[in-house]
Coordinates of C-alpha atoms in Angstrom, one line a residue:
X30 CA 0.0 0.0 0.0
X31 CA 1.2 3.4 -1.0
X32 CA 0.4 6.3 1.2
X33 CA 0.2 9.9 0.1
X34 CA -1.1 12.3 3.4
X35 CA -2.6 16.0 2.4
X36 CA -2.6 15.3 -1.7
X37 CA -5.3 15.2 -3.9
X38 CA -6.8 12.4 -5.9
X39 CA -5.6 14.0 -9.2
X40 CA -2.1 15.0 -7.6
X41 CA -1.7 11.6 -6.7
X42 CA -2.3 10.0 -10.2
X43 CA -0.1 12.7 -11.6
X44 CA 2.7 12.3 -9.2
X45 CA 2.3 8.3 -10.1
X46 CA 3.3 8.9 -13.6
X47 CA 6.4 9.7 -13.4
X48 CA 7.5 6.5 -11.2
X49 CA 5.1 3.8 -13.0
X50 CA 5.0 2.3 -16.9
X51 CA 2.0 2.5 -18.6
X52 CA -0.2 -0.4 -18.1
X53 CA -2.0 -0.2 -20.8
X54 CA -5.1 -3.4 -21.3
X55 CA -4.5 -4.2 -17.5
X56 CA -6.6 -3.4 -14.6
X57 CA -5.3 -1.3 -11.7
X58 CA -6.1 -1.0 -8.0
X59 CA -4.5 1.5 -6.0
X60 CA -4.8 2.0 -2.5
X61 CA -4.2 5.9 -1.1
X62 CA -4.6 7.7 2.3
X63 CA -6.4 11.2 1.7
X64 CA -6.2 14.4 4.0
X65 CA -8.8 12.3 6.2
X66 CA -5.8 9.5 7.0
X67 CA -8.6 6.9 5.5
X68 CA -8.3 4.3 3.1
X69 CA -9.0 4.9 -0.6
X70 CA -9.4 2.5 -3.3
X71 CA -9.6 3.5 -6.8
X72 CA -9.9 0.8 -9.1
X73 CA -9.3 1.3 -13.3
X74 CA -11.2 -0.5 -16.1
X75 CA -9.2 -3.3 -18.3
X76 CA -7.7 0.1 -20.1
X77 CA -6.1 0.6 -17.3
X78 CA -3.5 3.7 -16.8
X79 CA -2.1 4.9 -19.8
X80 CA 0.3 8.0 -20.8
X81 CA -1.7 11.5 -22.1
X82 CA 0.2 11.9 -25.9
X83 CA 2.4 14.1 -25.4
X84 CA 3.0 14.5 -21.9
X85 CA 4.0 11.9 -19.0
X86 CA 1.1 12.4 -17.1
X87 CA -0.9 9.1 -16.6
X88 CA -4.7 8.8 -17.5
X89 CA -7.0 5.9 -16.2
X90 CA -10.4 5.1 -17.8
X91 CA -13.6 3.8 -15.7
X92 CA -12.1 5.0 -12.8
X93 CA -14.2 3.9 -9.5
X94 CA -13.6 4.9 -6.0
X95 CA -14.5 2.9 -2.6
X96 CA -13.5 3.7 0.7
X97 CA -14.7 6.3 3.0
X98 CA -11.2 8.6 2.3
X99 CA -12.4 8.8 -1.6
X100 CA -15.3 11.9 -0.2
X101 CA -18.2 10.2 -0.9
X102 CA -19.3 10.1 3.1
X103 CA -21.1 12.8 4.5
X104 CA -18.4 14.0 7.0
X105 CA -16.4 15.0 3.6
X106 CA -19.1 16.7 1.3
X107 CA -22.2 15.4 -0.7
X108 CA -24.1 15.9 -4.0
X109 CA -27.8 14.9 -4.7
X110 CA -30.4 15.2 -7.3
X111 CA -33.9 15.4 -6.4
X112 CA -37.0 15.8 -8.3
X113 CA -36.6 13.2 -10.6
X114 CA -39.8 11.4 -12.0
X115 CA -39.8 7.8 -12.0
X116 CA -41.9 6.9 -15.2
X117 CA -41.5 10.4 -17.0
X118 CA -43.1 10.7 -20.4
X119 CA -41.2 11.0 -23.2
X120 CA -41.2 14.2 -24.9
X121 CA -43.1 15.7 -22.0
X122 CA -40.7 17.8 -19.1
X123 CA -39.9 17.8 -15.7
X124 CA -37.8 20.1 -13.1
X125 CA -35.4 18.6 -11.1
X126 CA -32.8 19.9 -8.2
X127 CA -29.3 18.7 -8.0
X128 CA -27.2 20.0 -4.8
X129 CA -23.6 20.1 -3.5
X130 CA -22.5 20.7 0.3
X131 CA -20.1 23.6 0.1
X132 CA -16.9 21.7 0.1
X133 CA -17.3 21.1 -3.6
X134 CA -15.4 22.8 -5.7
X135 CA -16.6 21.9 -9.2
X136 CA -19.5 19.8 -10.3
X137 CA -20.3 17.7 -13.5
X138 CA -23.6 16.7 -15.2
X139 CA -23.4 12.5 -16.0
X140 CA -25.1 10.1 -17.3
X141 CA -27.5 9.2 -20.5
X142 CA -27.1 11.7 -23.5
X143 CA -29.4 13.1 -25.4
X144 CA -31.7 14.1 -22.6
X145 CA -33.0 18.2 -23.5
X146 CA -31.5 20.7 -20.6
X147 CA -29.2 17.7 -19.3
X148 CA -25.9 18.4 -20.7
X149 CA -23.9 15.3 -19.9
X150 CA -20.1 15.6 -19.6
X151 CA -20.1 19.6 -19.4
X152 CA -19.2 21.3 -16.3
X153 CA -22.5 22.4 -14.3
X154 CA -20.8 24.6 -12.2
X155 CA -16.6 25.5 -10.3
X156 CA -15.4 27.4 -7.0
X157 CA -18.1 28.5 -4.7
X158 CA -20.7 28.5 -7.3
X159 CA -21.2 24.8 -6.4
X160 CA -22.8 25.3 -3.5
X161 CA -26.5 25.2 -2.6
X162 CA -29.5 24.1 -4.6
X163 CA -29.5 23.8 -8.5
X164 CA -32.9 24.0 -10.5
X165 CA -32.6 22.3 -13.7
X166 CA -35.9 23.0 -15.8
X167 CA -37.4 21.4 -18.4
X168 CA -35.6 18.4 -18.9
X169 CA -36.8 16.0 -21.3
X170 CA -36.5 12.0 -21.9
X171 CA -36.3 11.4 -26.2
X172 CA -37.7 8.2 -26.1
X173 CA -39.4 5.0 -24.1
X174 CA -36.4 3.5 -22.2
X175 CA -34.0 3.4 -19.5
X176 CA -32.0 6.6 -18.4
X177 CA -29.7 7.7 -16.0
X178 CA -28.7 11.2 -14.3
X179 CA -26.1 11.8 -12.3
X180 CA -23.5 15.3 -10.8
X181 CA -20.4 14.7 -9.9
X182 CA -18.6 16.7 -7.6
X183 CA -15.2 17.0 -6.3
X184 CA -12.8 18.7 -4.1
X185 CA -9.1 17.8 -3.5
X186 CA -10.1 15.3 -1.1
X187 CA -12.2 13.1 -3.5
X188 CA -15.5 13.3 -5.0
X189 CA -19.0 13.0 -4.2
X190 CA -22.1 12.0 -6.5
X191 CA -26.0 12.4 -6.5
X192 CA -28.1 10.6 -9.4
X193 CA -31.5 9.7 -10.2
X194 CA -32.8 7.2 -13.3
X195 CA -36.0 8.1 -15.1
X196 CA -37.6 5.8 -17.9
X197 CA -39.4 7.0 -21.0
X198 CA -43.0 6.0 -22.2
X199 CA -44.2 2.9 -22.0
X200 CA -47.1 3.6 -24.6
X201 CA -47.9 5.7 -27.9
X202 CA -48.4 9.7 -26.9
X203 CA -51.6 9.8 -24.8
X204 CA -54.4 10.5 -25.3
X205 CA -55.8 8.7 -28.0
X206 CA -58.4 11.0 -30.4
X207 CA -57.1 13.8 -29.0
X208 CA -58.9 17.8 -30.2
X209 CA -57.2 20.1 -32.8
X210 CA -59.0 23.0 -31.6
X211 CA -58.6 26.2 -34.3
X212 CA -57.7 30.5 -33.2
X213 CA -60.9 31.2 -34.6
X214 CA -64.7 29.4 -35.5
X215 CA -63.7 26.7 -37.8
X216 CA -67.0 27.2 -40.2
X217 CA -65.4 30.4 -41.1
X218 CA -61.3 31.3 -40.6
X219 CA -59.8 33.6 -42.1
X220 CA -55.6 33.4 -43.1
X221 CA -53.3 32.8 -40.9
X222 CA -54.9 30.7 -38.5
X223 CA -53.5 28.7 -35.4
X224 CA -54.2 25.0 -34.4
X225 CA -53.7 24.2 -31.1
X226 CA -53.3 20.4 -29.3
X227 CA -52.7 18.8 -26.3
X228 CA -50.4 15.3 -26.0
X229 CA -47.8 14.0 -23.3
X230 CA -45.1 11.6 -25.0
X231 CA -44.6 12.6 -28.5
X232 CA -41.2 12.9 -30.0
X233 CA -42.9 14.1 -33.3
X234 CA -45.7 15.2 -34.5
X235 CA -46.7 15.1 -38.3
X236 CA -50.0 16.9 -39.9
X237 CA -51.9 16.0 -42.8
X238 CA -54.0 18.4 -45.2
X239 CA -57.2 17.5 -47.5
X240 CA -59.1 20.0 -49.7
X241 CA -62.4 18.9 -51.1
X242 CA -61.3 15.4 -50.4
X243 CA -57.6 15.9 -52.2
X244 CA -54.6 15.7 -50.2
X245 CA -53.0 19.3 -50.4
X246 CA -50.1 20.8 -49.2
X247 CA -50.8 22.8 -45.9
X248 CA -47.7 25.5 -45.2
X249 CA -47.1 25.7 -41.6
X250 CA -49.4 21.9 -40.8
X251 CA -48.0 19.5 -43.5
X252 CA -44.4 20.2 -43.6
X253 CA -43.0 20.5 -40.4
X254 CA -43.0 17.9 -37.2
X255 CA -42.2 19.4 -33.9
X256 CA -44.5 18.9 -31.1
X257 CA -44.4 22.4 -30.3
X258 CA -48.4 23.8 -30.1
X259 CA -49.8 25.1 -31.7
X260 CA -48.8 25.6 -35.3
X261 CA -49.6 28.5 -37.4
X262 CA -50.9 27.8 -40.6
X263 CA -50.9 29.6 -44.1
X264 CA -53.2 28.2 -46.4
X265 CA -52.9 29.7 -49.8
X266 CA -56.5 28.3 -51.1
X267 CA -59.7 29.0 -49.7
X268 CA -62.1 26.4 -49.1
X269 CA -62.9 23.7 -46.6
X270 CA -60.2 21.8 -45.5
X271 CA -60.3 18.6 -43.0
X272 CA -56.7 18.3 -40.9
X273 CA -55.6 15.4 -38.7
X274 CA -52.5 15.3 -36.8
X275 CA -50.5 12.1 -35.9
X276 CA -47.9 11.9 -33.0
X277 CA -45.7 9.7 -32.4
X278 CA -42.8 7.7 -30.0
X279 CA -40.9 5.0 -30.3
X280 CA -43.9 2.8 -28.9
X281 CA -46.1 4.0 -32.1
X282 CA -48.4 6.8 -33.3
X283 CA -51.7 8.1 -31.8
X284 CA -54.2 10.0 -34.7
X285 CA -56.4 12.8 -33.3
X286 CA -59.7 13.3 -34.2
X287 CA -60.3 14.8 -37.7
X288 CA -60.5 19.2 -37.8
X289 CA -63.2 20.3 -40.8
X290 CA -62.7 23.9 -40.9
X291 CA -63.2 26.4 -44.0
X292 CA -60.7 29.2 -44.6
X293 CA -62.0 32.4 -45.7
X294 CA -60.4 33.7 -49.3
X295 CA -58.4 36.7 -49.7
X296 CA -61.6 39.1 -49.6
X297 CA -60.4 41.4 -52.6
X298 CA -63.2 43.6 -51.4
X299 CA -66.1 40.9 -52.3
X300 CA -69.4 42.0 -50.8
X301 CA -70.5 39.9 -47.9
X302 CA -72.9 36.5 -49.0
X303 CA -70.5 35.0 -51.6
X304 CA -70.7 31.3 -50.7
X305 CA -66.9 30.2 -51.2
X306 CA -67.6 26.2 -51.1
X307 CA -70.1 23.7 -52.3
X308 CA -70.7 20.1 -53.7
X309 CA -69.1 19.7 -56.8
X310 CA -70.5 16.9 -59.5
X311 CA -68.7 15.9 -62.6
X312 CA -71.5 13.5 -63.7
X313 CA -75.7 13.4 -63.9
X314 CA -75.3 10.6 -61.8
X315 CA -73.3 12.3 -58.8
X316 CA -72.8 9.8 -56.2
X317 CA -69.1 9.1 -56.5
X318 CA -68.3 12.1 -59.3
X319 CA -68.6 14.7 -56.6
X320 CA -65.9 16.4 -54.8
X321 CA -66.9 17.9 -51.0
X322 CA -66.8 21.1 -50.1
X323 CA -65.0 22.3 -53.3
X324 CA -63.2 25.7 -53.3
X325 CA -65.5 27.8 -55.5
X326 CA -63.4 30.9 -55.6
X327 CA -60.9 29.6 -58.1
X328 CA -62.0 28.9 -61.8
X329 CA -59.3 26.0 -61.7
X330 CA -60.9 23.9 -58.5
X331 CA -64.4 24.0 -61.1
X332 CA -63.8 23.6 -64.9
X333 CA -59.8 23.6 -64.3
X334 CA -60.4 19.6 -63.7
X335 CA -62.8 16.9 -65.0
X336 CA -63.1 14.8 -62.0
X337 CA -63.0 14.9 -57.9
X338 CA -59.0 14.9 -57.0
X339 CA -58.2 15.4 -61.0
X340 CA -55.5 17.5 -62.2
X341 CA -56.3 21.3 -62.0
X342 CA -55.5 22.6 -65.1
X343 CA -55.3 27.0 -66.0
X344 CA -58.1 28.8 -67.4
X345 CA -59.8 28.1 -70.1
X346 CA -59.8 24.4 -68.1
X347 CA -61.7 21.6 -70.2
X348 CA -64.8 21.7 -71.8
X349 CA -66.3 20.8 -68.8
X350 CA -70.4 20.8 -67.6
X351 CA -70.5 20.8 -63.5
X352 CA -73.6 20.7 -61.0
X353 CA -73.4 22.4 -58.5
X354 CA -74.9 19.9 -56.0
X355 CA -74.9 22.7 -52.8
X356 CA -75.6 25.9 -54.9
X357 CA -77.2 28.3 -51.9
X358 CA -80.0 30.7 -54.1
X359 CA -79.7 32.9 -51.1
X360 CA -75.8 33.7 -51.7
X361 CA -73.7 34.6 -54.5
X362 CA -71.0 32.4 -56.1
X363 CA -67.6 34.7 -57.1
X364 CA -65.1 32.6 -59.1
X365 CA -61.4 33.7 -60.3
X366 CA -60.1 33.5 -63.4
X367 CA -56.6 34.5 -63.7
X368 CA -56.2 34.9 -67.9
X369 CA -52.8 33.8 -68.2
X370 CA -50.4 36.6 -69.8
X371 CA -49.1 34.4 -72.4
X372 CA -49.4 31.2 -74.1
X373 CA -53.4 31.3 -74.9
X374 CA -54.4 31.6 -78.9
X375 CA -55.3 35.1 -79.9
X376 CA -58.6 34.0 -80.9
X377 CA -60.0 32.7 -78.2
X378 CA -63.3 33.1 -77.0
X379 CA -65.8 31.0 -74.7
X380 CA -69.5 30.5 -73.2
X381 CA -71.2 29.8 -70.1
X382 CA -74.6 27.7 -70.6
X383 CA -76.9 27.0 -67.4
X384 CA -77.6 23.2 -68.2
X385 CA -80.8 21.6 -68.5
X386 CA -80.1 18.9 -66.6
X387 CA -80.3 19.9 -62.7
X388 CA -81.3 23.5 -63.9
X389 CA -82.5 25.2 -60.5
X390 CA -82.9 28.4 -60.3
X391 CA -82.8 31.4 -62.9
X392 CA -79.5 32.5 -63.1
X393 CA -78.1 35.6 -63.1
X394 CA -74.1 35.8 -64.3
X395 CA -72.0 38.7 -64.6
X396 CA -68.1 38.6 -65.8
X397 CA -66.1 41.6 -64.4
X398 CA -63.2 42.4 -62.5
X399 CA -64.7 42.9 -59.1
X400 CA -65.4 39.9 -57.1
X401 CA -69.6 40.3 -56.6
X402 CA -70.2 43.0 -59.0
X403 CA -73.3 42.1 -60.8
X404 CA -73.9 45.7 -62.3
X405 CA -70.7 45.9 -64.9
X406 CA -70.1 48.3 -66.8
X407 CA -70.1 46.6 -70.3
X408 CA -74.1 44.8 -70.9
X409 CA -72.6 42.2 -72.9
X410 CA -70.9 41.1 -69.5
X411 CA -74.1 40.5 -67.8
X412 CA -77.1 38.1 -68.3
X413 CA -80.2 37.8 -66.0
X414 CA -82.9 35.6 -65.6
X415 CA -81.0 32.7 -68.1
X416 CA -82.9 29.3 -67.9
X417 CA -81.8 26.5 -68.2
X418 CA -80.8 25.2 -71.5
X419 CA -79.7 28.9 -72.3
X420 CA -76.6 30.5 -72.8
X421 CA -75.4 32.6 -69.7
X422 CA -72.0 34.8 -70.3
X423 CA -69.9 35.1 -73.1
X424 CA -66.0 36.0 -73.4
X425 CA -63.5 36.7 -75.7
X426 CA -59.6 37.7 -75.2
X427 CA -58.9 41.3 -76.3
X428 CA -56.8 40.1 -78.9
X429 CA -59.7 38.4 -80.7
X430 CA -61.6 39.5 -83.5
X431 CA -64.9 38.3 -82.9
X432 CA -67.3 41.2 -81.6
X433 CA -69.4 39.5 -79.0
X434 CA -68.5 38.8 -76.1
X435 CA -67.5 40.1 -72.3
X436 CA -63.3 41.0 -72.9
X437 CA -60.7 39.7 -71.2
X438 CA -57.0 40.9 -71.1
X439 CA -54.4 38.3 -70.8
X440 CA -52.2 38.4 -67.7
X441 CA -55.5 39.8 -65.4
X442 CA -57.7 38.6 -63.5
X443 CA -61.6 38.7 -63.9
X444 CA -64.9 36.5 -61.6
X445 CA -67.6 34.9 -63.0
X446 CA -70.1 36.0 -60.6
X447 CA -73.1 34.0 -60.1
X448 CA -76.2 33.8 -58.2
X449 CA -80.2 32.9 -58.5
X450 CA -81.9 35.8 -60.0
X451 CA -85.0 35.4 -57.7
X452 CA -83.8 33.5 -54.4
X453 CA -87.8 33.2 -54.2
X454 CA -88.3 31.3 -57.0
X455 CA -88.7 27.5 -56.2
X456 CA -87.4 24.3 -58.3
X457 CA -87.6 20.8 -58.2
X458 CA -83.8 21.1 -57.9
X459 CA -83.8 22.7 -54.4
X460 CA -84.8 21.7 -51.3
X461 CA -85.3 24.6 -48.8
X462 CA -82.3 27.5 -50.1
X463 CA -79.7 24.5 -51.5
X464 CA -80.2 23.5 -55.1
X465 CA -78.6 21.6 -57.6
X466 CA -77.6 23.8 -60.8
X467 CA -75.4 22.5 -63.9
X468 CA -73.3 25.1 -65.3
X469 CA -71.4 24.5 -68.6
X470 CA -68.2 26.3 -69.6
X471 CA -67.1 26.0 -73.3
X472 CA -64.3 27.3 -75.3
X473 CA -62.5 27.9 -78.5
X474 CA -60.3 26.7 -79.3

């Protein structure tokens, strides 16, 4: 047994290096005497002690200390964590306390790694700052599994250590169903908006978008998977949209319950009662041909596709008849066309027809460049009272020749306005203020 009174556990391992070889892939045991005149064991891992490159100072790996001189009894100085939960939920955090008596004279966060606000292997505090109670707020477990937290404090007459072990979830993020609850009345948000949630144990969270039954894109929802709530959104399409949010751990994923909610267009000054989605039928025989809830502000989610969840194609779309299954005779239908700026044929020139199949109403249509502005300026861009079977708006681009029809300049933007002349009037097609009413767009070439 070596003895070494009044030195310190690091001055004693230095000192050792210059009188001992390496030992490298051999255990070592040595035996000191601290200030305390007590025994201390420290015993190495199979690594042993080996030289520092490039100096002759000796390092030893998995070093563990036993004996009452090594500081780790109370009469020398003591560290302890407190606070620690013992079935913490992954993803969700917890506060703990660590402390150190004030004989410590610097202090080390151990154990597991990756734990949030746990910094294992940095130094958590040196000199007199060690002493007294440490908050350590909003830690957080990853996963489900085992972990370990631990300080480590020392002086020059050994060390002292507090830990705690906290496991992760044992199930799926909790609970199951859970509310996406919107800023604002979901039957009528305007843009931005912000969703809100509430789960304990997710490590990620990952949202989902439909739009009239398509799967869409949903800026701030769909592409981003933090856990954070809630999540402000930017939906660049009006219409009504159905969201669902899926959270996950390493135990599996739990769905909450489905969000319909309808986002307001950009107003663009349109008069109050435009009705911005309905039931939208490519077939006499709706049923399956329908898409639900449809965004009825845009020319493109209307005749710019020939089928629900089809390919929207630009203005003029396809020669294309629609019913409007959920037409509201009580409102006013406003929808955009954006003439592209390039790329159209100089001659070209369209109609709108109210069918004859699924006619409702008398329709009144007006073309123009305010959104609800039956009252243009130009007669040939209004017709009232049209039937069905008859021809309801004509257009032409200003760079064709023919002489009748409603003009249009490539590269702006126009609405086809349309709404029941006489919300009154009653139809087979209609029950109470919903009808159904087939409109037909047409063009050339």
């Amino acid at each position: 047994m070596s003895r070494y009174p009044s030195r310190s556990l690091a001055y004693l391992l230095v000192a050792a290096s210059f009188a001992m070889a390496p030992l490298a892939g051999a255990q070592v045991t040595i035996n000191l005497t601290t200030t305390q005149q007590t025994d201390c064991t420290v015993v190495t891992d199979a690594q042993g002690l080996n030289l520092v490159q490039g100096s002759n100072n000796l390092a030893a790996t998995g070093v563990t200390l036993t004996g009452a001189g090594c500081g780790a009894a109370p009469s020398d100085f003591q560290a302890q964590i407190t606070g620690v939960p013992s079935a913490p939920v992954a993803g969700t955090p917890f506060d703990v306390t660590w402390s150190a008596s004030a004989a410590a004279t610097k202090c080390v966060y151990g154990g597991s790694t990756g734990l949030t606000n746990w910094p294992t292997g940095t130094e958590a505090c040196s000199g007199a700052a060690c002493a007294g109670a440490h908050p350590v707020n909003g830690v957080v477990v990853p996963n489900a599994g085992a972990y370990s937290m631990s300080v480590t404090c020392t002086n020059s007459t050994g060390y002292a250590q507090g830990s705690g072990s906290a496991s992760g979830a044992q199930f799926p993020p909790q609970p199951t169903n859970f509310a996406l609850t919107p800023s604002a009345n979901p039957a009528t948000i305007n843009i931005p908006f912000s969703v809100s949630w509430s789960v304990t144990g997710a490590s990620s969270c990952t949202g989902s978008a439909s739009l009239g039954g398509s799967s869409v894109n949903l800026p701030g929802w769909t592409d981003v998977t933090t856990t954070t709530s809630p999540r402000t959104i930017t939906a660049t399409v009006a219409g009504a949209y159905t969201l669902g949010l899926t959270c996950s751990n390493l135990q599996g994923p739990t769905a909450s319950a489905p969000l319909a909610l309808t986002v307001n267009p950009d107003s663009g000054g349109c008069p109050a009662g435009r009705q911005t989605t309905a039931d939208v039928c490519y077939s006499y025989g709706l049923g399956s041909s329908c898409t639900t809830a449809a965004d009825v502000t845009q020319f493109t989610s209307i005749w710019g596709r020939n089928a629900p969840g089809g390919a929207m194609i630009p203005f003029p779309g396809y020669q294309e008849f629609v019913v409007l299954k959920t037409f509201d005779k009580t409102k006013y239908i406003a929808t955009k066309i954006d003439v592209p700026a390039a790329g159209l044929d100089p001659s070209s020139s369209g109609i709108i027809t109210h069918g004859e199949t699924y006619p409702g109403p008398a329709l009144t249509v007006a073309i123009s460049p305010t959104c609800g502005d039956f009252s243009p300026t130009t007669s040939i861009c209004l017709t009232t009272g049209t039937q069905g079977g008859q021809i309801a708006g004509k257009w032409k681009l200003s760079t064709a020749t023919q002489t009748n029809g409603c003009v249009l300049t490539p590269g702006q933007s126009y609405y086809i306005n349309i709404k029941a002349t006489n919300p009154t009037q009653t139809s087979s097609d209609c029950s109470g203020n919903i009808c159904k009413v087939t409109v037909q767009s047409n063009h050339t070439p």
